[in-house]
């Protein structure tokens, strides 16, 4: 793995822009771990990881920063420790609290991009609303069974509600225990999320205003497809003017 010295990543365009970039990862599990690895390897200067949960032994097969001795430790702290071992010059911060209505706006505005690495469907809509309000780009991602998705929510572009309108009923999406999560697919989706953020941070993004690309990854066929997403007329999510309420009810797993 590469460190963050002065001679790193000479072939990456606009490497100095990446060194100055600050990225917030909401979630330090199946998506957040691989996304943070990819961002660090690319030379992003600062990563903030936020997660109130603790490492469980069942997390270890697919959440690469956590080790056996980290079981019971806060996930954000464990992941930041792993990043520090691999990238000693990387700027990091661990937030052991959830990103909710009390702190979301400030956290978004303190970063150049946000990675949605959460496992709650309603939380993903909440983060999309905050991205629209603050104008800070958000990279949505989710994994369920053998399919994964990723899409960047850019200022002026379609939000998650343009794609799905509203979260499904609580009993419509199975839990991780019910549906299962393929660890390698979560790793792939997390890496794709990081690449979508890097495309933006490096200045390489060329998406047309008012549209975005949904990347769908199928682990059965090992094929991916892209779907063009446009802003939905009269989308409530695109007209957010205040921080929405944080979903308090138990949520199904999407990663």
Short mmCIF file of C-alpha atoms in Angstrom, two decimals:
data_model
loop_
_atom_site.label_atom_id
_atom_site.label_comp_id
_atom_site.label_asym_id
_atom_site.label_seq_id
_atom_site.Cartn_x
_atom_site.Cartn_y
_atom_site.Cartn_z
CA UNK A 1 0.00 0.00 0.00
CA UNK A 2 1.16 3.51 -0.70
CA UNK A 3 1.65 6.12 1.95
CA UNK A 4 0.85 9.83 1.75
CA UNK A 5 4.39 11.08 1.07
CA UNK A 6 5.27 13.82 -1.41
CA UNK A 7 6.05 11.36 -4.20
CA UNK A 8 2.89 9.29 -4.11
CA UNK A 9 0.53 8.64 -7.00
CA UNK A 10 2.47 10.53 -9.70
CA UNK A 11 0.14 9.20 -12.41
CA UNK A 12 -3.13 10.31 -10.82
CA UNK A 13 -4.42 13.54 -12.45
CA UNK A 14 -4.79 16.49 -10.08
CA UNK A 15 -3.18 14.56 -7.19
CA UNK A 16 -2.70 17.81 -5.28
CA UNK A 17 -6.47 18.37 -5.33
CA UNK A 18 -6.98 14.96 -3.78
CA UNK A 19 -4.41 15.71 -1.07
CA UNK A 20 -6.44 18.73 -0.01
CA UNK A 21 -9.78 16.90 -0.15
CA UNK A 22 -11.84 15.98 2.91
CA UNK A 23 -14.30 13.09 2.65
CA UNK A 24 -16.89 12.03 5.21
CA UNK A 25 -17.83 8.34 5.31
CA UNK A 26 -21.09 7.69 7.13
CA UNK A 27 -20.60 4.09 8.19
CA UNK A 28 -17.43 2.09 8.86
CA UNK A 29 -18.66 -1.38 7.89
CA UNK A 30 -19.09 -3.40 4.72
CA UNK A 31 -19.14 -0.33 2.42
CA UNK A 32 -17.18 2.16 4.49
CA UNK A 33 -14.10 -0.03 4.93
CA UNK A 34 -13.42 -0.70 1.22
CA UNK A 35 -14.42 2.84 0.26
CA UNK A 36 -11.97 4.32 2.76
CA UNK A 37 -9.20 2.01 1.52
CA UNK A 38 -9.72 3.10 -2.09
CA UNK A 39 -9.81 6.78 -1.14
CA UNK A 40 -6.65 6.48 0.95
CA UNK A 41 -4.82 4.60 -1.79
CA UNK A 42 -5.73 7.37 -4.24
CA UNK A 43 -4.17 10.00 -1.99
CA UNK A 44 -7.19 11.76 -0.47
CA UNK A 45 -5.80 13.86 2.36
CA UNK A 46 -8.41 13.51 5.09
CA UNK A 47 -11.06 10.93 5.90
CA UNK A 48 -13.68 11.27 8.63
CA UNK A 49 -15.47 8.05 9.56
CA UNK A 50 -18.72 8.24 11.53
CA UNK A 51 -20.36 5.18 13.05
CA UNK A 52 -22.02 4.65 16.47
CA UNK A 53 -21.98 0.84 16.23
CA UNK A 54 -19.49 -1.60 17.71
CA UNK A 55 -17.54 -4.33 15.95
CA UNK A 56 -19.22 -7.73 16.10
CA UNK A 57 -17.53 -11.02 15.33
CA UNK A 58 -19.87 -11.45 12.34
CA UNK A 59 -18.43 -8.26 10.80
CA UNK A 60 -14.89 -9.60 10.51
CA UNK A 61 -15.22 -11.56 7.23
CA UNK A 62 -16.25 -8.53 5.16
CA UNK A 63 -15.12 -5.41 7.06
CA UNK A 64 -11.41 -5.32 6.44
CA UNK A 65 -10.18 -2.79 9.02
CA UNK A 66 -11.59 -4.70 11.99
CA UNK A 67 -9.56 -7.45 13.66
CA UNK A 68 -10.51 -10.07 16.22
CA UNK A 69 -9.17 -7.92 19.05
CA UNK A 70 -11.45 -5.08 17.90
CA UNK A 71 -14.67 -6.98 18.71
CA UNK A 72 -16.68 -4.74 21.02
CA UNK A 73 -14.77 -1.60 19.96
CA UNK A 74 -16.47 1.30 18.23
CA UNK A 75 -16.37 0.74 14.46
CA UNK A 76 -15.24 4.25 13.56
CA UNK A 77 -12.33 4.06 16.01
CA UNK A 78 -11.37 0.57 14.83
CA UNK A 79 -11.46 1.58 11.16
CA UNK A 80 -9.43 4.74 11.77
CA UNK A 81 -6.84 2.67 13.64
CA UNK A 82 -6.62 0.33 10.65
CA UNK A 83 -6.22 3.24 8.27
CA UNK A 84 -3.48 4.70 10.48
CA UNK A 85 -1.58 1.40 10.38
CA UNK A 86 -1.70 1.29 6.58
CA UNK A 87 -1.42 5.02 5.85
CA UNK A 88 0.45 6.73 8.71
CA UNK A 89 0.43 10.14 6.99
CA UNK A 90 -3.31 10.13 6.27
CA UNK A 91 -5.41 12.65 8.18
CA UNK A 92 -8.27 10.86 9.93
CA UNK A 93 -11.02 11.48 12.45
CA UNK A 94 -13.34 8.99 14.14
CA UNK A 95 -16.83 10.08 15.14
CA UNK A 96 -18.47 7.60 17.50
CA UNK A 97 -21.90 9.14 17.04
CA UNK A 98 -24.53 8.75 14.37
CA UNK A 99 -25.00 11.39 11.70
CA UNK A 100 -28.48 12.73 12.37
CA UNK A 101 -30.51 15.94 12.37
CA UNK A 102 -28.39 17.44 15.16
CA UNK A 103 -25.04 17.32 13.35
CA UNK A 104 -25.56 16.35 9.71
CA UNK A 105 -25.51 19.83 8.18
CA UNK A 106 -22.29 20.86 9.92
CA UNK A 107 -20.55 17.61 9.04
CA UNK A 108 -21.56 17.81 5.38
CA UNK A 109 -20.41 21.41 5.05
CA UNK A 110 -17.02 20.55 6.61
CA UNK A 111 -16.24 18.07 3.83
CA UNK A 112 -15.91 18.09 0.05
CA UNK A 113 -17.88 14.87 -0.47
CA UNK A 114 -19.82 12.32 1.57
CA UNK A 115 -19.95 8.54 1.15
CA UNK A 116 -23.23 6.91 2.21
CA UNK A 117 -21.95 3.66 3.71
CA UNK A 118 -24.97 3.12 5.96
CA UNK A 119 -27.17 0.05 6.17
CA UNK A 120 -30.53 1.72 6.79
CA UNK A 121 -32.78 2.47 3.83
CA UNK A 122 -34.53 5.44 5.48
CA UNK A 123 -31.15 6.82 6.57
CA UNK A 124 -30.05 6.88 2.94
CA UNK A 125 -32.98 9.12 2.04
CA UNK A 126 -32.13 11.35 5.00
CA UNK A 127 -28.54 11.73 3.78
CA UNK A 128 -29.76 12.48 0.26
CA UNK A 129 -31.96 15.27 1.62
CA UNK A 130 -29.03 16.74 3.54
CA UNK A 131 -26.87 16.62 0.41
CA UNK A 132 -29.49 18.60 -1.52
CA UNK A 133 -29.79 21.15 1.29
CA UNK A 134 -26.04 21.71 1.69
CA UNK A 135 -24.96 21.28 -1.92
CA UNK A 136 -22.28 18.79 -0.83
CA UNK A 137 -22.05 15.80 -3.20
CA UNK A 138 -23.15 12.44 -1.77
CA UNK A 139 -22.32 9.00 -3.16
CA UNK A 140 -25.16 6.58 -2.45
CA UNK A 141 -24.47 2.86 -2.24
CA UNK A 142 -26.32 -0.26 -1.21
CA UNK A 143 -26.04 -4.05 -1.31
CA UNK A 144 -28.78 -6.63 -0.92
CA UNK A 145 -28.40 -10.32 -1.64
CA UNK A 146 -26.48 -10.55 -4.94
CA UNK A 147 -27.00 -7.03 -6.28
CA UNK A 148 -25.32 -3.73 -5.51
CA UNK A 149 -25.96 -0.14 -6.56
CA UNK A 150 -24.07 3.15 -6.48
CA UNK A 151 -24.92 6.68 -7.65
CA UNK A 152 -23.52 10.13 -7.03
CA UNK A 153 -25.95 12.85 -5.96
CA UNK A 154 -24.47 16.08 -7.34
CA UNK A 155 -25.69 19.63 -6.72
CA UNK A 156 -28.44 20.34 -9.24
CA UNK A 157 -28.67 16.70 -10.21
CA UNK A 158 -31.25 14.06 -9.33
CA UNK A 159 -31.46 12.99 -5.70
CA UNK A 160 -32.29 9.59 -4.28
CA UNK A 161 -35.97 10.51 -4.17
CA UNK A 162 -35.91 11.12 -7.93
CA UNK A 163 -34.94 7.48 -8.23
CA UNK A 164 -37.13 5.83 -5.59
CA UNK A 165 -39.49 8.61 -4.37
CA UNK A 166 -39.64 7.36 -0.76
CA UNK A 167 -38.28 4.61 1.51
CA UNK A 168 -40.18 1.34 1.26
CA UNK A 169 -42.30 0.14 4.19
CA UNK A 170 -40.21 -1.23 7.05
CA UNK A 171 -41.24 -4.83 6.33
CA UNK A 172 -40.68 -4.60 2.56
CA UNK A 173 -36.89 -4.94 2.68
CA UNK A 174 -35.41 -7.97 4.46
CA UNK A 175 -32.76 -7.65 7.15
CA UNK A 176 -29.16 -8.76 6.64
CA UNK A 177 -29.86 -11.90 8.64
CA UNK A 178 -32.84 -12.71 6.42
CA UNK A 179 -31.34 -11.87 3.03
CA UNK A 180 -27.62 -12.21 3.56
CA UNK A 181 -24.81 -10.00 2.28
CA UNK A 182 -22.00 -11.14 -0.01
CA UNK A 183 -18.87 -9.59 1.46
CA UNK A 184 -16.99 -9.40 -1.81
CA UNK A 185 -19.89 -7.56 -3.46
CA UNK A 186 -19.99 -5.04 -0.62
CA UNK A 187 -16.28 -4.53 -1.17
CA UNK A 188 -16.84 -3.93 -4.88
CA UNK A 189 -19.68 -1.46 -4.32
CA UNK A 190 -17.65 0.43 -1.70
CA UNK A 191 -14.78 0.72 -4.16
CA UNK A 192 -17.13 1.99 -6.88
CA UNK A 193 -18.49 4.59 -4.45
CA UNK A 194 -14.96 5.76 -3.79
CA UNK A 195 -14.24 5.95 -7.53
CA UNK A 196 -17.33 8.10 -8.06
CA UNK A 197 -16.09 10.43 -5.33
CA UNK A 198 -12.59 10.50 -6.80
CA UNK A 199 -13.99 11.33 -10.24
CA UNK A 200 -15.57 14.40 -8.70
CA UNK A 201 -12.70 15.42 -6.41
CA UNK A 202 -10.12 15.16 -9.19
CA UNK A 203 -12.22 17.30 -11.52
CA UNK A 204 -12.78 14.48 -14.01
CA UNK A 205 -16.58 14.29 -13.56
CA UNK A 206 -18.54 15.36 -16.62
CA UNK A 207 -22.11 14.50 -15.72
CA UNK A 208 -24.70 16.75 -17.31
CA UNK A 209 -26.61 19.00 -14.96
CA UNK A 210 -29.93 17.47 -13.99
CA UNK A 211 -28.90 13.87 -14.60
CA UNK A 212 -26.82 11.13 -12.98
CA UNK A 213 -25.79 7.53 -13.58
CA UNK A 214 -26.96 4.63 -11.44
CA UNK A 215 -24.41 1.81 -11.49
CA UNK A 216 -25.96 -1.63 -10.91
CA UNK A 217 -23.66 -4.56 -10.17
CA UNK A 218 -24.85 -8.17 -10.43
CA UNK A 219 -22.76 -10.73 -8.56
CA UNK A 220 -24.46 -13.69 -10.25
CA UNK A 221 -23.65 -12.73 -13.84
CA UNK A 222 -20.56 -10.68 -12.94
CA UNK A 223 -21.98 -7.97 -15.19
CA UNK A 224 -22.75 -4.35 -14.53
CA UNK A 225 -25.13 -1.94 -16.16
CA UNK A 226 -25.65 1.80 -16.10
CA UNK A 227 -28.99 3.56 -15.95
CA UNK A 228 -29.47 7.24 -16.72
CA UNK A 229 -31.36 9.01 -13.94
CA UNK A 230 -32.93 12.44 -14.45
CA UNK A 231 -34.50 14.86 -12.01
CA UNK A 232 -38.11 13.94 -11.34
CA UNK A 233 -40.69 16.71 -11.82
CA UNK A 234 -41.98 18.03 -8.50
CA UNK A 235 -39.54 15.90 -6.51
CA UNK A 236 -39.85 16.82 -2.83
CA UNK A 237 -36.27 15.79 -2.15
CA UNK A 238 -34.94 18.31 -4.65
CA UNK A 239 -36.77 21.13 -2.84
CA UNK A 240 -35.48 20.52 0.69
CA UNK A 241 -35.07 23.77 2.62
CA UNK A 242 -34.43 22.46 6.14
CA UNK A 243 -32.80 19.48 7.78
CA UNK A 244 -35.36 16.66 7.76
CA UNK A 245 -36.19 14.55 10.77
CA UNK A 246 -33.89 11.61 11.33
CA UNK A 247 -35.65 8.22 10.96
CA UNK A 248 -35.99 6.77 14.44
CA UNK A 249 -37.67 3.46 13.62
CA UNK A 250 -35.68 0.22 13.20
CA UNK A 251 -34.48 -0.16 9.65
CA UNK A 252 -33.85 -2.97 7.23
CA UNK A 253 -30.34 -3.64 6.06
CA UNK A 254 -29.07 -2.51 2.66
CA UNK A 255 -25.43 -3.48 3.08
#
